mmCIF file of C-alpha atoms and ligand atoms in Angstrom:
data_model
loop_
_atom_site.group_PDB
_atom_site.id
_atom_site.type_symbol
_atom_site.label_atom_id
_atom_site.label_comp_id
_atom_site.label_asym_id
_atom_site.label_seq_id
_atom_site.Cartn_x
_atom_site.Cartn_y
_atom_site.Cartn_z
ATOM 1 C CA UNK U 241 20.919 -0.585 29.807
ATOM 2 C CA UNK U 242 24.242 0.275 31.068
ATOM 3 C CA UNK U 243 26.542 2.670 29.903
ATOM 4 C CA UNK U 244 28.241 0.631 27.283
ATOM 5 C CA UNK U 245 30.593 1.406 24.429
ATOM 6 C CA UNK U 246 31.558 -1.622 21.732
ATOM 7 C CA UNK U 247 34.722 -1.549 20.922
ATOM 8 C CA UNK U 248 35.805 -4.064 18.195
ATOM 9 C CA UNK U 249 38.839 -6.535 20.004
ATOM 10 C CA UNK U 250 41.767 -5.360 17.579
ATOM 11 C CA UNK U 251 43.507 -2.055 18.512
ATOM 12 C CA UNK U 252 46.763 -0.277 16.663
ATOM 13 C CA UNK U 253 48.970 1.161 18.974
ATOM 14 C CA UNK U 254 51.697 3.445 17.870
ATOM 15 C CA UNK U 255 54.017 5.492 19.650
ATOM 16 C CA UNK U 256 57.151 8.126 19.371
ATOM 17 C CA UNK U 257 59.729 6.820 21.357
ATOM 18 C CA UNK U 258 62.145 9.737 21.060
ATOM 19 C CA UNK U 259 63.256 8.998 18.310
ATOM 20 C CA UNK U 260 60.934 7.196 16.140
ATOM 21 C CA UNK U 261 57.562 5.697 15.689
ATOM 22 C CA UNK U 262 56.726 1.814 16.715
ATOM 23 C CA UNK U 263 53.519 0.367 16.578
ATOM 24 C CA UNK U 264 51.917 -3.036 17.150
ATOM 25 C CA UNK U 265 48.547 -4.723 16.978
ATOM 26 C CA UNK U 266 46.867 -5.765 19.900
ATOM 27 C CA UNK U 267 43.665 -8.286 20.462
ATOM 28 C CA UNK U 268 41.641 -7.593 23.508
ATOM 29 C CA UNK U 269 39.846 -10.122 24.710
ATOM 30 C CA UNK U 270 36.925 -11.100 22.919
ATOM 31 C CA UNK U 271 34.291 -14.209 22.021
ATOM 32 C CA UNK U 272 32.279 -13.824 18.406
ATOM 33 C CA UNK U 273 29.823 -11.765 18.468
ATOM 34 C CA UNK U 274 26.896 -13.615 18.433
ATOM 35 C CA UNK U 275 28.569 -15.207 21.953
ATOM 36 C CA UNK U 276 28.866 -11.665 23.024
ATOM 37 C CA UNK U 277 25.491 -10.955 21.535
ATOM 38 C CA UNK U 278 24.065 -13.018 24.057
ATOM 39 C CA UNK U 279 25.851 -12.303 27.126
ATOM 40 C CA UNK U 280 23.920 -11.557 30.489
ATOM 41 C CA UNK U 281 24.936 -7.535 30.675
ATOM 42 C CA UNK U 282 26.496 -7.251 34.033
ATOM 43 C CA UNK U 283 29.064 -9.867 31.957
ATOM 44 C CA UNK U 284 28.816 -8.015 28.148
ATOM 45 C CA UNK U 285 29.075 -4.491 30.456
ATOM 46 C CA UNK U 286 32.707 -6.229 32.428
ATOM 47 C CA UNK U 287 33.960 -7.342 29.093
ATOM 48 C CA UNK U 288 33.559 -3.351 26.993
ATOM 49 C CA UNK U 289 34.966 -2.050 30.308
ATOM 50 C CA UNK U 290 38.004 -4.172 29.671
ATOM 51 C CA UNK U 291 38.081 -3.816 25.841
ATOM 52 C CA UNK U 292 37.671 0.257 26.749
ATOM 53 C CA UNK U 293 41.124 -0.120 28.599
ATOM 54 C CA UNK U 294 44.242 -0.416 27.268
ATOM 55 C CA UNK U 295 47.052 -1.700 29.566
ATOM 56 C CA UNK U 296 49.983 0.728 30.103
ATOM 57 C CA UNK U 297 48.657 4.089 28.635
ATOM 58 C CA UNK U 298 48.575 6.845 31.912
ATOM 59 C CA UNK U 299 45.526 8.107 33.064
ATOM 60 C CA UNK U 300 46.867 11.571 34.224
ATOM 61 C CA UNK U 301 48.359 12.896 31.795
ATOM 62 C CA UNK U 302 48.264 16.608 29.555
ATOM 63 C CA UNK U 303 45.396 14.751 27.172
ATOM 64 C CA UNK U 304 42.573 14.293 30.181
ATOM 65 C CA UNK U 305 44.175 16.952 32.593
ATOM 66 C CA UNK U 306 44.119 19.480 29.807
ATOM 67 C CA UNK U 307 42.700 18.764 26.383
ATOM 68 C CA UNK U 308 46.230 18.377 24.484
ATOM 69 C CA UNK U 309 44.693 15.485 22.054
ATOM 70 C CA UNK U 310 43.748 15.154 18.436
ATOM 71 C CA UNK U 311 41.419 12.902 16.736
ATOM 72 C CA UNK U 312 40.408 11.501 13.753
ATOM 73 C CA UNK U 313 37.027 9.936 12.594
ATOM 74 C CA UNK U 314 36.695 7.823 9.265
ATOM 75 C CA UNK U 315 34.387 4.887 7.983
ATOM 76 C CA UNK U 316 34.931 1.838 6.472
ATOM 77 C CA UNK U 317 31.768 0.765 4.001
ATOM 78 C CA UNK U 318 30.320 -2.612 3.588
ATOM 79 C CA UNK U 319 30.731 -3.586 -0.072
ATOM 80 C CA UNK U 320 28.019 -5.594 -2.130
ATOM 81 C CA UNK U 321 30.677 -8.107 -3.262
ATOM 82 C CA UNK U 322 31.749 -8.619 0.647
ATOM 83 C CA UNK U 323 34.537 -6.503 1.309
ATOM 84 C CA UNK U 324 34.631 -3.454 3.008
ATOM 85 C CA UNK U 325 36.433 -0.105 1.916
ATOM 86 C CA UNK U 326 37.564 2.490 3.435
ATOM 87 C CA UNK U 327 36.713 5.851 2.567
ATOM 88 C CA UNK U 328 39.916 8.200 1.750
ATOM 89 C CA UNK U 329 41.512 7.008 4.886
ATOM 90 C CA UNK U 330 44.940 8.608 3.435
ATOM 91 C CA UNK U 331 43.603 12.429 4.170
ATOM 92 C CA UNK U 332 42.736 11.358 7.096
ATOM 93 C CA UNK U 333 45.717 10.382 8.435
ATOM 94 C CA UNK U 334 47.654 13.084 6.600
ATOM 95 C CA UNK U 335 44.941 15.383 8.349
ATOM 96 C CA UNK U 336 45.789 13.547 11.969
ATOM 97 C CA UNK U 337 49.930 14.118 11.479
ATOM 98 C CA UNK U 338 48.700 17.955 11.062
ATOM 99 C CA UNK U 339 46.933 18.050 13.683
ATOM 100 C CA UNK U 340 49.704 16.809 15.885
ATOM 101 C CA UNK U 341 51.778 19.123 14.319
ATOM 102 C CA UNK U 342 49.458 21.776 15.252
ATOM 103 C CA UNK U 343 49.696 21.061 19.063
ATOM 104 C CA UNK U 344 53.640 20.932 19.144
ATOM 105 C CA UNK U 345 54.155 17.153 19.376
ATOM 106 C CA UNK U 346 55.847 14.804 17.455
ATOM 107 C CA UNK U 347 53.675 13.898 14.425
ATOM 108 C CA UNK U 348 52.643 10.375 13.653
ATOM 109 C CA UNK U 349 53.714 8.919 10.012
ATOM 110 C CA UNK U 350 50.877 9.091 7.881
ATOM 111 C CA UNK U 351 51.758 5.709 6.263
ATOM 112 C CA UNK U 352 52.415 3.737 9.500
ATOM 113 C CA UNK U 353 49.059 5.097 10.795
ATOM 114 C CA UNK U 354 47.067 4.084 7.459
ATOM 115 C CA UNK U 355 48.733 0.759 6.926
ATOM 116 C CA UNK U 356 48.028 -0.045 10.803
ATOM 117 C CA UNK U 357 44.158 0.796 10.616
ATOM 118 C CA UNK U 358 43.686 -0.983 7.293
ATOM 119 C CA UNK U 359 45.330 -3.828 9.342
ATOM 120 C CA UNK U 360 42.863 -3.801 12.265
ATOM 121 C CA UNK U 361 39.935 -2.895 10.191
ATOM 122 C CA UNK U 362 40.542 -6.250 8.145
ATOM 123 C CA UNK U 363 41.253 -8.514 11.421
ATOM 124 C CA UNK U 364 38.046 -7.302 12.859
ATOM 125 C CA UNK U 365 36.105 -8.055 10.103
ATOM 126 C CA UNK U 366 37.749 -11.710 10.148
ATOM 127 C CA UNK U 367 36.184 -11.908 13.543
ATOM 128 C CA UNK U 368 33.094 -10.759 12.597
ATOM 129 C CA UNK U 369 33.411 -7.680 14.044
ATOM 130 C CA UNK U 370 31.871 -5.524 11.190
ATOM 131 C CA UNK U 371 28.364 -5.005 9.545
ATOM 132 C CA UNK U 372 27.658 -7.005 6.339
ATOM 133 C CA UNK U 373 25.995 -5.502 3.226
ATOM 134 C CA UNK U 374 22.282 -5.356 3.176
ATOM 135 C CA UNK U 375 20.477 -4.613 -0.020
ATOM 136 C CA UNK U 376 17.508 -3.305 1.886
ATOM 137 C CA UNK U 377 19.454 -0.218 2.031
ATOM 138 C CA UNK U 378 19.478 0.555 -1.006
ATOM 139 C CA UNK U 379 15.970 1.224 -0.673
ATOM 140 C CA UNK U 380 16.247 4.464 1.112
ATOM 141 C CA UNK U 381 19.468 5.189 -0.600
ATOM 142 C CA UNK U 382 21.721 4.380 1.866
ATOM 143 C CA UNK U 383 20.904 6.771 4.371
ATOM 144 C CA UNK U 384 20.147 3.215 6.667
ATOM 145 C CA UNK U 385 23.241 1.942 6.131
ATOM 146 C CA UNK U 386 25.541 0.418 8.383
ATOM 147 C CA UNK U 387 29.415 1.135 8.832
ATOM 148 C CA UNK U 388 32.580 0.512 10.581
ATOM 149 C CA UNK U 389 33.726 3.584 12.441
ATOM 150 C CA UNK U 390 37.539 4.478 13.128
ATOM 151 C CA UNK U 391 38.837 6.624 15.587
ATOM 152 C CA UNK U 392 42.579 7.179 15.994
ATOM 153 C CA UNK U 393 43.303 9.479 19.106
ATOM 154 C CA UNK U 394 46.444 10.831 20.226
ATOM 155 C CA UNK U 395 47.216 10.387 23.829
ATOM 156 C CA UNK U 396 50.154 12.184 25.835
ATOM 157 C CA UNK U 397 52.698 10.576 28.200
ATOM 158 C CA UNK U 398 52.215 10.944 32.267
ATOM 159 C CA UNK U 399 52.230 13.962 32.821
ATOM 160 C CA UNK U 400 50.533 16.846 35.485
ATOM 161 C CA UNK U 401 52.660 19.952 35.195
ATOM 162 C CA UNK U 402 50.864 22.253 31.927
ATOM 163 C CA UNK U 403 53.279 20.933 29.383
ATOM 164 C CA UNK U 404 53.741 19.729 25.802
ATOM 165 C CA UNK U 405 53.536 15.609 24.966
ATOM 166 C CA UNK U 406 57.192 14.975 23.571
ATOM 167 C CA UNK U 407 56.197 10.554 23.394
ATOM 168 C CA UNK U 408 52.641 10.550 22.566
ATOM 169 C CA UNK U 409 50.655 7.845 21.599
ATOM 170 C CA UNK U 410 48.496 7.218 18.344
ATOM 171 C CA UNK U 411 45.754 4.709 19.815
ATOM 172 C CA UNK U 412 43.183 3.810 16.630
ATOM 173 C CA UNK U 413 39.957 1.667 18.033
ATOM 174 C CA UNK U 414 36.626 0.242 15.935
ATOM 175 C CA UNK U 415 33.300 0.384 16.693
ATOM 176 C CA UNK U 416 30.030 -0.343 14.753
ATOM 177 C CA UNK U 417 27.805 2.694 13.193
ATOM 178 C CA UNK U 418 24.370 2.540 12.125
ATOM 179 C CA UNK U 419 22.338 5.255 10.657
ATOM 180 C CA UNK U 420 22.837 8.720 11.821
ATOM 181 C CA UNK U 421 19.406 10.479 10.864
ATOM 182 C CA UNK U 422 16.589 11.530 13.059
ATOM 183 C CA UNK U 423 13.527 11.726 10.616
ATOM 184 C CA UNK U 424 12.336 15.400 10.766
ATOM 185 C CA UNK U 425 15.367 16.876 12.656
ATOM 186 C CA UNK U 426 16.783 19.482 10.154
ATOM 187 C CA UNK U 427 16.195 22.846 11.470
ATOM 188 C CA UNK U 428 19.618 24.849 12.416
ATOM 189 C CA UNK U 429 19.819 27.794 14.295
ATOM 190 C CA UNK U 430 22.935 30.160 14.316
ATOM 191 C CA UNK U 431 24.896 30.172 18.122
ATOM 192 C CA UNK U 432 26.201 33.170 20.493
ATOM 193 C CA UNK U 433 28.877 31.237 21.323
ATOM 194 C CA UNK U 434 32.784 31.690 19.665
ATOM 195 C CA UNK U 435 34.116 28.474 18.560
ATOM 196 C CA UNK U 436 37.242 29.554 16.664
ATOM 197 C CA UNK U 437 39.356 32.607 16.931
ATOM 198 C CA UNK U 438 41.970 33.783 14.118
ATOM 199 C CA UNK U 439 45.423 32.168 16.124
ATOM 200 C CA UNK U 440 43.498 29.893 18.039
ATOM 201 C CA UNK U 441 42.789 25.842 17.344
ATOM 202 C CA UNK U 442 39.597 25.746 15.466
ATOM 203 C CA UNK U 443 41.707 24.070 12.100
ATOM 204 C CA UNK U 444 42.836 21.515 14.463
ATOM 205 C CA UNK U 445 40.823 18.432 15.108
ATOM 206 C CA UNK U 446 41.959 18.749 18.673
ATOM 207 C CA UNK U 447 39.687 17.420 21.908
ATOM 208 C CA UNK U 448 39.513 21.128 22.933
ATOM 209 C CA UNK U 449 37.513 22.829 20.291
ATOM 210 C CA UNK U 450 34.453 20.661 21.499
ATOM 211 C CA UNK U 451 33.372 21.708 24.386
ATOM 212 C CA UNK U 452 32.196 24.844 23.133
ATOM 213 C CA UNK U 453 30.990 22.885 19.977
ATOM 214 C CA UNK U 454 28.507 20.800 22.338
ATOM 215 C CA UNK U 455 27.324 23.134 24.539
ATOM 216 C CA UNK U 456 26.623 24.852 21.846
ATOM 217 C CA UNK U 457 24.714 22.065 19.929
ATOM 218 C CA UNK U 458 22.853 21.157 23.165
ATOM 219 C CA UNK U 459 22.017 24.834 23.577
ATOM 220 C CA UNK U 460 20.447 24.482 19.671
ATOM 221 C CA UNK U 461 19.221 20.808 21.153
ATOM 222 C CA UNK U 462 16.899 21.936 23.955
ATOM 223 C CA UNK U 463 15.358 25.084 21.973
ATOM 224 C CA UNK U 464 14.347 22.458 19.546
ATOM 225 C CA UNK U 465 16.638 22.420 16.741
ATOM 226 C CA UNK U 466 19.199 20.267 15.440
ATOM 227 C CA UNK U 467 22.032 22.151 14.712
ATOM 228 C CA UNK U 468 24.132 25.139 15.772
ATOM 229 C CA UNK U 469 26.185 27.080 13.070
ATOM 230 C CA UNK U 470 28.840 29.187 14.426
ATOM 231 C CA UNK U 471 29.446 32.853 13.145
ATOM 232 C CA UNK U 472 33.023 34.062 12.689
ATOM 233 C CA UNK U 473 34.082 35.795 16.155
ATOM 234 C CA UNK U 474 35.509 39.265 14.642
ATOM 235 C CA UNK U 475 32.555 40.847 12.432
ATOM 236 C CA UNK U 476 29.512 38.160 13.721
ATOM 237 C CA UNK U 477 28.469 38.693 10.189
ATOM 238 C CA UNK U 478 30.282 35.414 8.552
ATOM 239 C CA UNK U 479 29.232 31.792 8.595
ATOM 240 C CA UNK U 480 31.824 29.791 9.434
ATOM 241 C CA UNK U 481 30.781 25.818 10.180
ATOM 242 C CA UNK U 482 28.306 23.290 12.614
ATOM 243 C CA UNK U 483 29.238 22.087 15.431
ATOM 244 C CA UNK U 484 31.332 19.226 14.046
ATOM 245 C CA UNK U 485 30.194 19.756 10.387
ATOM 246 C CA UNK U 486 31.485 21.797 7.489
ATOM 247 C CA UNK U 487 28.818 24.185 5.650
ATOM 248 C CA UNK U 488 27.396 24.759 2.012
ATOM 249 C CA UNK U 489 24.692 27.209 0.754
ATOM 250 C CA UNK U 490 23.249 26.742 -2.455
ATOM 251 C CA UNK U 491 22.734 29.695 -4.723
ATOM 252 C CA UNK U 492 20.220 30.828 -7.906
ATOM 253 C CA UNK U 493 21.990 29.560 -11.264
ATOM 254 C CA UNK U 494 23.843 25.763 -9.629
ATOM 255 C CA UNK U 495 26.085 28.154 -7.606
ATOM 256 C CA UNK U 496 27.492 25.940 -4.401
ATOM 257 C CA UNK U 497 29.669 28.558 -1.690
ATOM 258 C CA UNK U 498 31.162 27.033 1.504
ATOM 259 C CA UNK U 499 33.315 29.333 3.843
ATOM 260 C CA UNK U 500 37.038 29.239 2.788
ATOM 261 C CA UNK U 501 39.419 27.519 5.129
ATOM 262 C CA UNK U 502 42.076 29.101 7.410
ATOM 263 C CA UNK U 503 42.366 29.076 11.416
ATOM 264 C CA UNK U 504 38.694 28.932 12.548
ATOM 265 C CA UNK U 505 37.524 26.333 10.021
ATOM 266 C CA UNK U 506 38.255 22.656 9.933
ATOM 267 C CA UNK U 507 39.380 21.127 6.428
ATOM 268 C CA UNK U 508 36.828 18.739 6.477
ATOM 269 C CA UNK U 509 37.405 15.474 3.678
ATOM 270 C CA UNK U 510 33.486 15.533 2.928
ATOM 271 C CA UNK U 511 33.749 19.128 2.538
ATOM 272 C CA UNK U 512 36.634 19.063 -0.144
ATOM 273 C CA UNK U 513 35.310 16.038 -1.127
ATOM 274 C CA UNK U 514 31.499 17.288 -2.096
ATOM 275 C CA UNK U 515 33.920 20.018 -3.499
ATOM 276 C CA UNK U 516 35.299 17.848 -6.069
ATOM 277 C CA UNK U 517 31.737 16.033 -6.465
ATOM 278 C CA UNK U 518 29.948 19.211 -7.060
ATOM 279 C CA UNK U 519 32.429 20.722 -9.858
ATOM 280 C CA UNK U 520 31.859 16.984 -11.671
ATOM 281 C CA UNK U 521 28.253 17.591 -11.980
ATOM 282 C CA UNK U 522 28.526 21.219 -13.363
ATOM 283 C CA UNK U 523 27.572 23.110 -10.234
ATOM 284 C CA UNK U 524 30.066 26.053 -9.911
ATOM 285 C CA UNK U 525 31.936 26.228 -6.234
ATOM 286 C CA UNK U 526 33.312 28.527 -4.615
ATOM 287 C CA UNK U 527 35.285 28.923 -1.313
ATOM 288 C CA UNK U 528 34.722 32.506 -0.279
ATOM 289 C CA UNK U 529 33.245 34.301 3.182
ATOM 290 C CA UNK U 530 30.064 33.355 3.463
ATOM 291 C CA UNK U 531 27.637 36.318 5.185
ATOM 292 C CA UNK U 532 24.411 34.697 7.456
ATOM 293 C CA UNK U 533 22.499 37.561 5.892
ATOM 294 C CA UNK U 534 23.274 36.986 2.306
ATOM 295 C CA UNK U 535 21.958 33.467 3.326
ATOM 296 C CA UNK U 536 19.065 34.548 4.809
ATOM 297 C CA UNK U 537 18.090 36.185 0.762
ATOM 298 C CA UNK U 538 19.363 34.350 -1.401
ATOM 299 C CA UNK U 539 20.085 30.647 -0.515
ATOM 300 C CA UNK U 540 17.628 27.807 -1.944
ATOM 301 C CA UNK U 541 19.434 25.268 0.139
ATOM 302 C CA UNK U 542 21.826 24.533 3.298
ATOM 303 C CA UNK U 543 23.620 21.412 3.944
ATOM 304 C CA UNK U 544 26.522 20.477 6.494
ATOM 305 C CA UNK U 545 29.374 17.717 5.844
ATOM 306 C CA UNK U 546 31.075 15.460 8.102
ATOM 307 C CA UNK U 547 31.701 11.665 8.095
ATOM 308 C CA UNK U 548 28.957 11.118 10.696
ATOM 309 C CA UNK U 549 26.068 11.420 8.453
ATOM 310 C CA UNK U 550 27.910 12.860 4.936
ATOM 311 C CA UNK U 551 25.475 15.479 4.015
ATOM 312 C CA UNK U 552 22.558 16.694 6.191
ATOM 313 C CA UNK U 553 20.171 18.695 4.603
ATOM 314 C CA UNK U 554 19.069 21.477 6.669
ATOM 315 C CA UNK U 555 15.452 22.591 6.473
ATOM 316 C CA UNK U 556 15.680 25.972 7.711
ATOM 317 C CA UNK U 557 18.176 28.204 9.542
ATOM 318 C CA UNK U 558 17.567 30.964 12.434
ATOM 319 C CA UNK U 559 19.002 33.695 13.310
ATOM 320 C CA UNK U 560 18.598 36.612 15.930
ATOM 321 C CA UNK U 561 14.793 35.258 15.687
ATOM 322 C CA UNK U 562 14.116 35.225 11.489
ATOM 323 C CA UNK U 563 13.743 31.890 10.004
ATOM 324 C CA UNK U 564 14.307 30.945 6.664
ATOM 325 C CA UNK U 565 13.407 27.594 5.208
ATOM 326 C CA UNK U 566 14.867 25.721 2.433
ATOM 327 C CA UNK U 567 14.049 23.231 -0.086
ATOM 328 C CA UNK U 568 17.236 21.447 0.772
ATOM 329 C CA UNK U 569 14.740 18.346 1.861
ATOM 330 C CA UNK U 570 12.920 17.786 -1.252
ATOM 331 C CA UNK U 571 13.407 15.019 -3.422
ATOM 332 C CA UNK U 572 15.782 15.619 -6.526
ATOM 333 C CA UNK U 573 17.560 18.537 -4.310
ATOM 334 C CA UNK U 574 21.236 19.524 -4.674
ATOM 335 C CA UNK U 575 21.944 18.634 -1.150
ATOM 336 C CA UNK U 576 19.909 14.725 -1.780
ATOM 337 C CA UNK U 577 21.983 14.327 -5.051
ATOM 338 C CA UNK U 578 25.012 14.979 -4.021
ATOM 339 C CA UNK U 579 23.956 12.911 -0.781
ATOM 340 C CA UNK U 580 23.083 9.335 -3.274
ATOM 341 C CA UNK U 581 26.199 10.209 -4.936
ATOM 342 C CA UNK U 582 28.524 10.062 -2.178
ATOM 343 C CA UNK U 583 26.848 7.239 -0.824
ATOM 344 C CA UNK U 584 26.558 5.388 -4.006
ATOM 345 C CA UNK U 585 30.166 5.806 -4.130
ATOM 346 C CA UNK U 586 31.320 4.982 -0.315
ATOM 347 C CA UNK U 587 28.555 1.748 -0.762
ATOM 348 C CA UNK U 588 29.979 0.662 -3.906
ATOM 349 C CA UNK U 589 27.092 1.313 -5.890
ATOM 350 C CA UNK U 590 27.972 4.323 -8.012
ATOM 351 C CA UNK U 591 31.316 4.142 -9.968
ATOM 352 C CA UNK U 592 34.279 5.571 -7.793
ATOM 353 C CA UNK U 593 36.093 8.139 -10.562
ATOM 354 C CA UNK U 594 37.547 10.024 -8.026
ATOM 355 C CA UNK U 595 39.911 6.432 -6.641
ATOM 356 C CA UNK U 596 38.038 7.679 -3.031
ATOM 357 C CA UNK U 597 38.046 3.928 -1.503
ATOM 358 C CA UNK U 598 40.417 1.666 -0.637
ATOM 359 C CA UNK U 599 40.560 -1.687 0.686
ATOM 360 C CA UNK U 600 41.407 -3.025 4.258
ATOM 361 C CA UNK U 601 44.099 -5.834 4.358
HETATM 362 C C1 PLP D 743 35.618 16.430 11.897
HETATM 363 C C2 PLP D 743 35.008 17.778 11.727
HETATM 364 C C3 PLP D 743 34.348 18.169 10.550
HETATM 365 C C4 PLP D 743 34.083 17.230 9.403
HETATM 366 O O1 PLP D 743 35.238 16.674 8.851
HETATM 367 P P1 PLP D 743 35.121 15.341 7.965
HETATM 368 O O2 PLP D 743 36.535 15.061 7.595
HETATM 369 O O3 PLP D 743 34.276 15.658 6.813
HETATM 370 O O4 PLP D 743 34.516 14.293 8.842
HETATM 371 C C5 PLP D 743 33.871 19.466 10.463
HETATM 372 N N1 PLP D 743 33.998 20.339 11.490
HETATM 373 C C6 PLP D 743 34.605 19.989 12.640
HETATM 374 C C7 PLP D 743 34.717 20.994 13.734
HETATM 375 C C8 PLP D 743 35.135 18.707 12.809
HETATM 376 O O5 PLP D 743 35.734 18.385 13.951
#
């Protein structure tokens, strides 16, 4: 098949005019999808290419010429009774005006950004542009389950001269997930490679910080491992994250540690969120530097976070050619309970004490 990437026909565009933020809806073209569904490819390939294009944003400019852009990435859930919810899409916009911030341009309003994706997120689904809840998934707890995914960007004025974006754009497009798991894929392995320096981006979601993030992960890819975890650049001594994925080490007596936050480590919202989860349950957490070697003793279990998968449970970990395995893959593990729980709760399944979802409108 060609290269071909859905996107969902309703986009929110916003953008800083000088002086303030304006933002509108806008319907690409689309049929339903079943039509679509069914479309010769050449035709389904000519209408993503046009849905993948958005009419009046520059092509050169300081986002593609040099890596001045932001993102976000959030899901919205297919409920049992219907609906769909989003899952705690107000950090995530609060996360994306700090991020802006963070690269010197005028930051997007929180609230216009939220109210705008809970607006597209909801037309889509009118459309039919969403996945509907299946009870089969259940089954395997989730982990098959479907989703909406959300991506706001930020995207700079024409530009070519190395400069700052002073009228950026806040694009925010939807496309369809499915399940995120490769059966047996869970060995990590730690990386050479710097991804954050203290002063440097690495807190900021920012286009940048990834391509030393995936040529790092395809590095960890082609030896035959899953992941790559990045040590802290100074000492080489101090776990810091994945590649796009926050990290947890479980140790003897319920004791949860993840790396505490600052310039090199992005805030994740499953991270502070399996934070909150964890304390709930009676595990004790702590945010605190987090040594490879101490892992490499002690730890029972290893898990990232992100909103890709939520938790992946990591089998084993290497480093400088010693591999230590975990029982982070066996049934009635910290990392799989917390995993049911925060699925239970994003698929509507498990009470939601923490007010984590919210509806689309
Ligand atoms: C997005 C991201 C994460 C995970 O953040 P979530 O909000 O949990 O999705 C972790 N690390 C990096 C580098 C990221 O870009």
């Amino acid at each position: 098949m060609a290269f071909t990437l859905s996107i969902h026909p309703w986009v929110h565009l916003a953008q800083y005019n000088g002086t303030e933020w304006i933002d509108n809806d806008l319907e690409q073209e689309h049929q339903t999808p079943e039509q679509e569904a069914a479309l010769p490819e050449a035709e389904l390939d000519a209408l993503m290419v046009q849905r993948n294009s958005f009419p009046g944003l520059p092509l050169v400019n300081y986002t593609t010429q040099y890596g001045l852009g932001c993102f976000e990435g959030l899901k919205a859930f297919p409920q049992p009774d219907g609906s769909l919810k989003l899952f705690r899409p107000d950090q995530n916009c609060q996360r994306m005006a700090s991020s802006m911030k963070g690269l010197m341009m005028p930051a997007v309003k929180p609230e216009l950004l939220l109210d705008g994706i809970r607006r597209i997120v909801a037309k889509n689904a009118q459309l039919g542009f969403a996945p509907a809840y299946d009870a089969e998934w259940e089954k395997d707890h989730w982990l098959s389950g479907a989703a909406v995914y959300i991506r706001p960007f930020a995207y700079s004025e024409p530009g070519i001269g190395i400069n700052l974006s002073k009228k950026p754009w806040v694009v925010t497009v939807c496309t369809n997930v499915s399940a995120y798991f490769t059966p047996g894929a869970n060995a990590a392995v730690t990386s050479q490679r710097i991804r954050a320096t203290k002063g440097g981006t690495g807190w900021i979601k920012t286009a940048a910080n990834y391509v030393t993030s995936t040529l790092a992960k395809t590095e960890a890819i082609n030896d035959g491992y899953m992941e790559a975890i990045f040590l802290d650049a100074e000492t080489r001594e101090n776990i810091e994250e994945g590649s796009s994925c926050n990290f947890f080490a479980l140790f003897p007596g319920g004791q949860l540690v993840t790396p505490e936050l600052g310039d090199t480590i992005l805030p994740g919202i499953t991270r502070s969120s399996i934070i909150e989860l964890a304390r709930s349950k009676g595990y004790t957490v702590r945010e605190e530097p987090l040594s490879i070697h101490r892992v490499l003793s002690d730890a029972k279990e290893c898990f990232v976070t992100g909103t890709a998968a939520g938790i992946t449970p990591l089998g084993s970990l290497t480093h400088d050619g010693v591999k230590k395995e975990f029982s982070s893959l066996e049934d009635g593990s910290t990392a799989n309970t917390l995993l049911k729980e925060l699925k239970g709760i994003q698929y509507g399944a498990v009470k939601d004490g923490f007010n984590w979802m919210m509806d689309v409108k």
